[in-house]
mmCIF file of C-alpha atoms in Angstrom:
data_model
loop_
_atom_site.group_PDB
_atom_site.id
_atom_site.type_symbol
_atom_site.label_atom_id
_atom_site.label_comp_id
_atom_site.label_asym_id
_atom_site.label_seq_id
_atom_site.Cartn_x
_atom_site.Cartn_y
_atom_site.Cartn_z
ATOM 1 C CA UNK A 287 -14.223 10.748 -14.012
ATOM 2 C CA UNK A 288 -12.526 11.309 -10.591
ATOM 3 C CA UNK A 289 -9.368 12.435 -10.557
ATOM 4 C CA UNK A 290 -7.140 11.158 -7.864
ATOM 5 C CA UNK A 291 -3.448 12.202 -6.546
ATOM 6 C CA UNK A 292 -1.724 9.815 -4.364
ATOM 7 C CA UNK A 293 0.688 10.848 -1.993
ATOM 8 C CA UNK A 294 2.800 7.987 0.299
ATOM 9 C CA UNK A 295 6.727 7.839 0.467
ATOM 10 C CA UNK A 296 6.724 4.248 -0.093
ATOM 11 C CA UNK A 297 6.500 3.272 -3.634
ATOM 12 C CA UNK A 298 5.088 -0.097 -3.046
ATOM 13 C CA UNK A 299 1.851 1.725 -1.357
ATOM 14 C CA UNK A 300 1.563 3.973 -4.231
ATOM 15 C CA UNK A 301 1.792 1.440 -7.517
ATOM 16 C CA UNK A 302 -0.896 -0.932 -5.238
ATOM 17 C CA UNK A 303 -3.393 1.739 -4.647
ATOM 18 C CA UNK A 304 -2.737 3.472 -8.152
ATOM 19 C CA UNK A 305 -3.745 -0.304 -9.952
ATOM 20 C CA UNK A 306 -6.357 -0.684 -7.295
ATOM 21 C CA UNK A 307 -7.897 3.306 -8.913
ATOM 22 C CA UNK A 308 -7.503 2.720 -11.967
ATOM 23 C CA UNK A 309 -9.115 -0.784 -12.454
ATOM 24 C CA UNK A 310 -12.337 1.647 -11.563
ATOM 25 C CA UNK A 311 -14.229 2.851 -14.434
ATOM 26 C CA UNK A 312 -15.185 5.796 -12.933
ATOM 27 C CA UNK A 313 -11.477 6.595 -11.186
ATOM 28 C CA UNK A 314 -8.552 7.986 -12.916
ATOM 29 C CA UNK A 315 -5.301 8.371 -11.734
ATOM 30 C CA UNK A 316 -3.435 11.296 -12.465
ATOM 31 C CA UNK A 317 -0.215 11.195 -10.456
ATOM 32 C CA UNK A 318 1.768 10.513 -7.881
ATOM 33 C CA UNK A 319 3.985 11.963 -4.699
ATOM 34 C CA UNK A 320 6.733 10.828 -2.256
ATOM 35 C CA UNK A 321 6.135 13.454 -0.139
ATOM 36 C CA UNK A 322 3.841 16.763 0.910
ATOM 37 C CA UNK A 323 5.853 19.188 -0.971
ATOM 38 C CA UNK A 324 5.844 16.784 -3.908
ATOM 39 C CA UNK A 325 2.280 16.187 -3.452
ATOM 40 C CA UNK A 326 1.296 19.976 -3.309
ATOM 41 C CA UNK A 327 3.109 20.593 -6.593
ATOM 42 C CA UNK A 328 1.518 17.855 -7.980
ATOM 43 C CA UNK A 329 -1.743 18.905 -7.134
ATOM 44 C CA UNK A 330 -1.676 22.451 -7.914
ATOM 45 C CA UNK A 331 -0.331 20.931 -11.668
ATOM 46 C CA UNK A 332 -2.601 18.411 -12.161
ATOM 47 C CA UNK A 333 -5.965 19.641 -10.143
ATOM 48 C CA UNK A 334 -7.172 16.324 -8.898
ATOM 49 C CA UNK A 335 -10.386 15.749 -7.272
ATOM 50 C CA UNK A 336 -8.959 14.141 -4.129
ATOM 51 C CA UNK A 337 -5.655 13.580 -3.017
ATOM 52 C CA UNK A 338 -5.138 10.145 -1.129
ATOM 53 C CA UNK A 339 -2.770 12.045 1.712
ATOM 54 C CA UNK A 340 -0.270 9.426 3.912
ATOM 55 C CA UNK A 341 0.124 11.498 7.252
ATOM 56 C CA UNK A 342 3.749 10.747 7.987
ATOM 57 C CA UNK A 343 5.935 11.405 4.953
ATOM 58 C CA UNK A 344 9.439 13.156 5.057
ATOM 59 C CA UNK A 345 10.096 16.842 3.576
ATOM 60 C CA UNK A 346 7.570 17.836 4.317
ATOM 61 C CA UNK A 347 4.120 15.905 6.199
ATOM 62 C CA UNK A 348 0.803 15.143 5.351
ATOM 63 C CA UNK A 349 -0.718 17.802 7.410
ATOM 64 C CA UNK A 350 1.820 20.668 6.643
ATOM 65 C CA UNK A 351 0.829 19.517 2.907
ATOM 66 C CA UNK A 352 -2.908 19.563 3.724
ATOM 67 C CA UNK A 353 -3.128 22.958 5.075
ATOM 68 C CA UNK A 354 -0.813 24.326 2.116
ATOM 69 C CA UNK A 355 -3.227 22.511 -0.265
ATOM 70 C CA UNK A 356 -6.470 23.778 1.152
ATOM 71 C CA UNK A 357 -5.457 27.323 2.288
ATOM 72 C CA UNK A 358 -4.583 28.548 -0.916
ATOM 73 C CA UNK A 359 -7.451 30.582 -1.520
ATOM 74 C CA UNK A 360 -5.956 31.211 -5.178
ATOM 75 C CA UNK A 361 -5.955 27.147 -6.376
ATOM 76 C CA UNK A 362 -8.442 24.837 -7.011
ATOM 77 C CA UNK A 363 -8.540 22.654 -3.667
ATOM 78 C CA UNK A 364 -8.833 19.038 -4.173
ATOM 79 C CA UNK A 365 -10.637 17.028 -1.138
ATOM 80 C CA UNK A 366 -7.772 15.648 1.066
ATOM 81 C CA UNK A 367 -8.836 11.932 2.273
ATOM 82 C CA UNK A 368 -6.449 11.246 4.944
ATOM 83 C CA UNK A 369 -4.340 7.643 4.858
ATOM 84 C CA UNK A 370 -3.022 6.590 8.636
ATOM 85 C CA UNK A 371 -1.857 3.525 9.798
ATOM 86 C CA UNK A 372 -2.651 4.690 13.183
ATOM 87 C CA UNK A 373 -6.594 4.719 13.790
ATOM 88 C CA UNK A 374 -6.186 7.945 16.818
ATOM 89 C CA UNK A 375 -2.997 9.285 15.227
ATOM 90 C CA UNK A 376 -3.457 12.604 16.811
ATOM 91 C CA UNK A 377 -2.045 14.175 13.093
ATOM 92 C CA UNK A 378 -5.798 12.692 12.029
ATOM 93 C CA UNK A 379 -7.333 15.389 14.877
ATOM 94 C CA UNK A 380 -5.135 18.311 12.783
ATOM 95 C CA UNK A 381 -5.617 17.208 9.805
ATOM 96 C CA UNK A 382 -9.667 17.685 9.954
ATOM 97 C CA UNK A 383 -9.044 20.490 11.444
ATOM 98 C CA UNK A 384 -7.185 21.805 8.539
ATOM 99 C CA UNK A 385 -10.138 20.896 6.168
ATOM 100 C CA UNK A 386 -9.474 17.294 5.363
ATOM 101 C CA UNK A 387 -13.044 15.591 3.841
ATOM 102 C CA UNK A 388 -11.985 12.377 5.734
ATOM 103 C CA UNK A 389 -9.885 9.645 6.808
ATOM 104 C CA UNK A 390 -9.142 5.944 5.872
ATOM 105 C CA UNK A 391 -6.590 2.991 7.718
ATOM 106 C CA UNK A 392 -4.155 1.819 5.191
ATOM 107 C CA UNK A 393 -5.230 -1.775 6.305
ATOM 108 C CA UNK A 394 -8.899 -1.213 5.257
ATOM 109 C CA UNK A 395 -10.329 -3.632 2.528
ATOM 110 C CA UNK A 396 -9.960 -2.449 -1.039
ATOM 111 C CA UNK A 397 -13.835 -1.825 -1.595
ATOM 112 C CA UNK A 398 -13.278 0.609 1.768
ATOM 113 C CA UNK A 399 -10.776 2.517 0.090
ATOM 114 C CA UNK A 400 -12.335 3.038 -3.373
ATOM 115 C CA UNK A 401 -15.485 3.855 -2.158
ATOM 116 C CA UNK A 402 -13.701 6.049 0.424
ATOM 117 C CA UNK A 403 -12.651 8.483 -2.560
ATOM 118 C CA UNK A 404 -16.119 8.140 -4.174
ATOM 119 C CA UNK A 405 -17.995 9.329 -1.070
ATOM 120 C CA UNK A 406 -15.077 11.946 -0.554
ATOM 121 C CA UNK A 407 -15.339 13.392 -3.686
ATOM 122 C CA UNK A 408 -19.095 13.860 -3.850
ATOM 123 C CA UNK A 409 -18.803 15.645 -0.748
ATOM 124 C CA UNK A 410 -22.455 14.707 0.988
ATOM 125 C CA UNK A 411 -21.324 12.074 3.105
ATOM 126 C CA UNK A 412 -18.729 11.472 6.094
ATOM 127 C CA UNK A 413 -16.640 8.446 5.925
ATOM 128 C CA UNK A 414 -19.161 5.657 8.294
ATOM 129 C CA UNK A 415 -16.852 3.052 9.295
ATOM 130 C CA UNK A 416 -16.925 2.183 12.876
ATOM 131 C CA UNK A 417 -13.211 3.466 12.998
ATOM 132 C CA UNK A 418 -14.317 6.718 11.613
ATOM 133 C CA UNK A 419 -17.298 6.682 14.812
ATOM 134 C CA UNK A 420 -14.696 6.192 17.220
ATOM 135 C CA UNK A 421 -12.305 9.199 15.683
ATOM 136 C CA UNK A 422 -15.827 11.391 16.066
ATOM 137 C CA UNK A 423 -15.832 10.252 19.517
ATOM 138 C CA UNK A 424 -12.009 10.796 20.312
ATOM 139 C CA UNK A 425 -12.646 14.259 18.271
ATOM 140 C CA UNK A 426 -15.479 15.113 20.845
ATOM 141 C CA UNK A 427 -13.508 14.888 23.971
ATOM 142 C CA UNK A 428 -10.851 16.992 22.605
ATOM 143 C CA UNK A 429 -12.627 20.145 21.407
ATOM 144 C CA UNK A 430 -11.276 23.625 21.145
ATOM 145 C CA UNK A 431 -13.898 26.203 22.088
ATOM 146 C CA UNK A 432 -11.923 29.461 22.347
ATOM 147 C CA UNK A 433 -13.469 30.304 18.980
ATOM 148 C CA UNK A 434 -17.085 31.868 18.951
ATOM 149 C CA UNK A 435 -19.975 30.685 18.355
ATOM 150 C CA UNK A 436 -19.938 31.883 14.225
ATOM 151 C CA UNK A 437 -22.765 33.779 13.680
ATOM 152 C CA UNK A 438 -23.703 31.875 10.853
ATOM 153 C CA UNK A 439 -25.446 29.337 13.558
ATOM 154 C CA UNK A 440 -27.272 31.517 13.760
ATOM 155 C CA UNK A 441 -29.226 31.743 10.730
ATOM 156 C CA UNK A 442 -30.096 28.203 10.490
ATOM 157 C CA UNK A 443 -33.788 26.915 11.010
ATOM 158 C CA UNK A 444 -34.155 24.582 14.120
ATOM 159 C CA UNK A 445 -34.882 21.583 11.606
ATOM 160 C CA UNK A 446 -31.184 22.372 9.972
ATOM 161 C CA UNK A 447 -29.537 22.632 13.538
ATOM 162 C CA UNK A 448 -31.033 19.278 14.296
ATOM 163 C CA UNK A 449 -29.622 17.712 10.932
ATOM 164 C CA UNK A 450 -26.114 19.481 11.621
ATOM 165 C CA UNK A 451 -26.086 17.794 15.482
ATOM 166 C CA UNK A 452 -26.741 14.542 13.680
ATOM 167 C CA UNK A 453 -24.033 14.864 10.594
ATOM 168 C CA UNK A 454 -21.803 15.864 14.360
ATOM 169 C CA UNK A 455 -22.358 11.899 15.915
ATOM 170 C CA UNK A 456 -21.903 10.387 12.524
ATOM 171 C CA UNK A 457 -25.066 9.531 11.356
ATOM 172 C CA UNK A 458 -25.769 9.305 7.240
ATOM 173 C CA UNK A 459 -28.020 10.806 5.125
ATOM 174 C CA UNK A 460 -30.178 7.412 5.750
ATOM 175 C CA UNK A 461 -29.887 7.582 9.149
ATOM 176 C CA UNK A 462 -30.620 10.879 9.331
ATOM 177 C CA UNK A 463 -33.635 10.170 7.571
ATOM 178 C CA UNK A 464 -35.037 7.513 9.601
ATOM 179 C CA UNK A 465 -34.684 9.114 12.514
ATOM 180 C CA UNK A 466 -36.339 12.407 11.162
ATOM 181 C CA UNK A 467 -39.285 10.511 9.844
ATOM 182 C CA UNK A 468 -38.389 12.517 6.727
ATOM 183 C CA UNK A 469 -37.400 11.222 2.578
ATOM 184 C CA UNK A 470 -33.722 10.684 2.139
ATOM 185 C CA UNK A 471 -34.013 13.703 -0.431
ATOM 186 C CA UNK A 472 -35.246 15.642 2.057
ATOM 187 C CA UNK A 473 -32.006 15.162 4.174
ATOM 188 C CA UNK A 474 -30.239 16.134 1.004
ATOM 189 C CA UNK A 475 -31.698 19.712 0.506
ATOM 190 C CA UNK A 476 -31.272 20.189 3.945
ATOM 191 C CA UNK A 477 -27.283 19.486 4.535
ATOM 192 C CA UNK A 478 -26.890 21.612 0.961
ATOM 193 C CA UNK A 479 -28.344 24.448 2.994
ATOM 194 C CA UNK A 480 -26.337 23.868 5.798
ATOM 195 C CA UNK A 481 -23.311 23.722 4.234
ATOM 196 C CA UNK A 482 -24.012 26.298 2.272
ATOM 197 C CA UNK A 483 -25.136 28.739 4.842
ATOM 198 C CA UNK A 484 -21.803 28.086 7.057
ATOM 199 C CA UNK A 485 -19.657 28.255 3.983
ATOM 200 C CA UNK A 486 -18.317 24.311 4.256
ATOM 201 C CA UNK A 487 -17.146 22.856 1.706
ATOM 202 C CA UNK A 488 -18.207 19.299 3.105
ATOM 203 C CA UNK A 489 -19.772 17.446 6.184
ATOM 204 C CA UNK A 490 -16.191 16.701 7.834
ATOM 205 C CA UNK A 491 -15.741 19.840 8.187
ATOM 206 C CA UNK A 492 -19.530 20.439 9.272
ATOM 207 C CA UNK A 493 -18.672 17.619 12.162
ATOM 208 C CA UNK A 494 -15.511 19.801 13.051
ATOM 209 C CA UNK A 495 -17.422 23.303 13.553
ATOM 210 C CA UNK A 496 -20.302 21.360 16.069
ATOM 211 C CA UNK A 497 -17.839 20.135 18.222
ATOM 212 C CA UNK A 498 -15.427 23.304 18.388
ATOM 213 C CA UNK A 499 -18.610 25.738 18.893
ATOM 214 C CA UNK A 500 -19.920 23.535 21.653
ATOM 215 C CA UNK A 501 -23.101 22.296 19.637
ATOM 216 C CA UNK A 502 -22.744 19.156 20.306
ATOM 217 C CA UNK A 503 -20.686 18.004 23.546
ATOM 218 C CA UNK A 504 -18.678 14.637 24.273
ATOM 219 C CA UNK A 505 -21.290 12.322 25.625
ATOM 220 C CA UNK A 506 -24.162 13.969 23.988
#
């Protein structure tokens, strides 16, 4: 079972998402938040897989409550998917940066959303709607390279640096593969190793690091 935390100050959001979960065999509810500092308790209590995170929520927001929630090196961090009604809210930008797995418009069809917090929690894909393209894209052009190079890059093969510039524009495991001329599984073993090696905990934040080290470029 996934366990799943959702955090929106508006009630009506909460109870339609929570019956939405829970009709899912596979998806189990465990709580509820108004807001981040509700939400962090919450999670730190319960320990849910993901945490369905609204971005602007009073006391305190969905990205101060994001980076709370995945910077305590002392918890067990949940995956953070990211609700927004705004499809370039620049909070979105942030919240990647501050180790969301993803993001997901509150407006997206149902089947969206509860596959959104299957993918999320299984960690070995990025979110592929064309909204979530267009955030990589908006991402790209907004990159910030004062940080090094890590030398972590450096110790991947030239096949895994090719896979990790194509997790970077969006692409799937699938896609990956077919462009690769290479099995699905294959793909598989190889973004394990790249996460692995760069110590990420998932591919959003793989897309993150090849855009703020430069190894991919806007336009590219």
């Amino acid at each position: 079972m996934i366990r799943v935390l959702i955090a929106d100050d508006q009630a009506m959001v909460r109870q339609g998402f929570g019956a939405l979960l829970a009709a899912q065999p596979d998806l189990l509810v465990v709580g509820d938040a108004a807001d981040g500092a509700q939400a962090v308790a919450a999670a730190r209590r319960l320990d849910p897989d993901v945490v369905l995170m609204d971005v602007r929520m009073p006391v305190m927001d969905g990205l101060a409550a994001t980076r709370k929630l995945l910077g305590d090196r002392s918890a067990q961090r949940p995956r953070v998917l990211i609700l927004t009604t705004f499809d370039l809210d620049d909070y979105v930008y942030e919240a990647l940066r501050a180790g969301a797995s993803g993001f997901l418009l509150k407006d997206a069809p149902a089947a969206d959303l509860v596959q959104a917090v299957r993918v999320v929690a299984a960690g070995d894909a990025l979110l592929a709607p064309a909204v979530t393209r267009r955030l990589i894209a908006e991402f790209a052009a907004r990159p910030d390279r004062r940080r090094p190079r890590p030398t972590e890059l450096a110790g991947l093969t030239p096949r895994e640096t090719e896979v990790l510039r194509l997790i970077a524009r969006g692409r799937n495991n699938a896609e990956i593969a077919e462009d690769l001329v290479v099995a699905e599984q294959t793909v598989k073993t190889h973004v394990g190793r790249i996460l692995a090696k760069l110590r990420l905990r998932d591919r959003a934040q793989a897309v993150v690091l090849a855009y703020e080290t430069g190894l991919v470029a806007a336009g590219e």
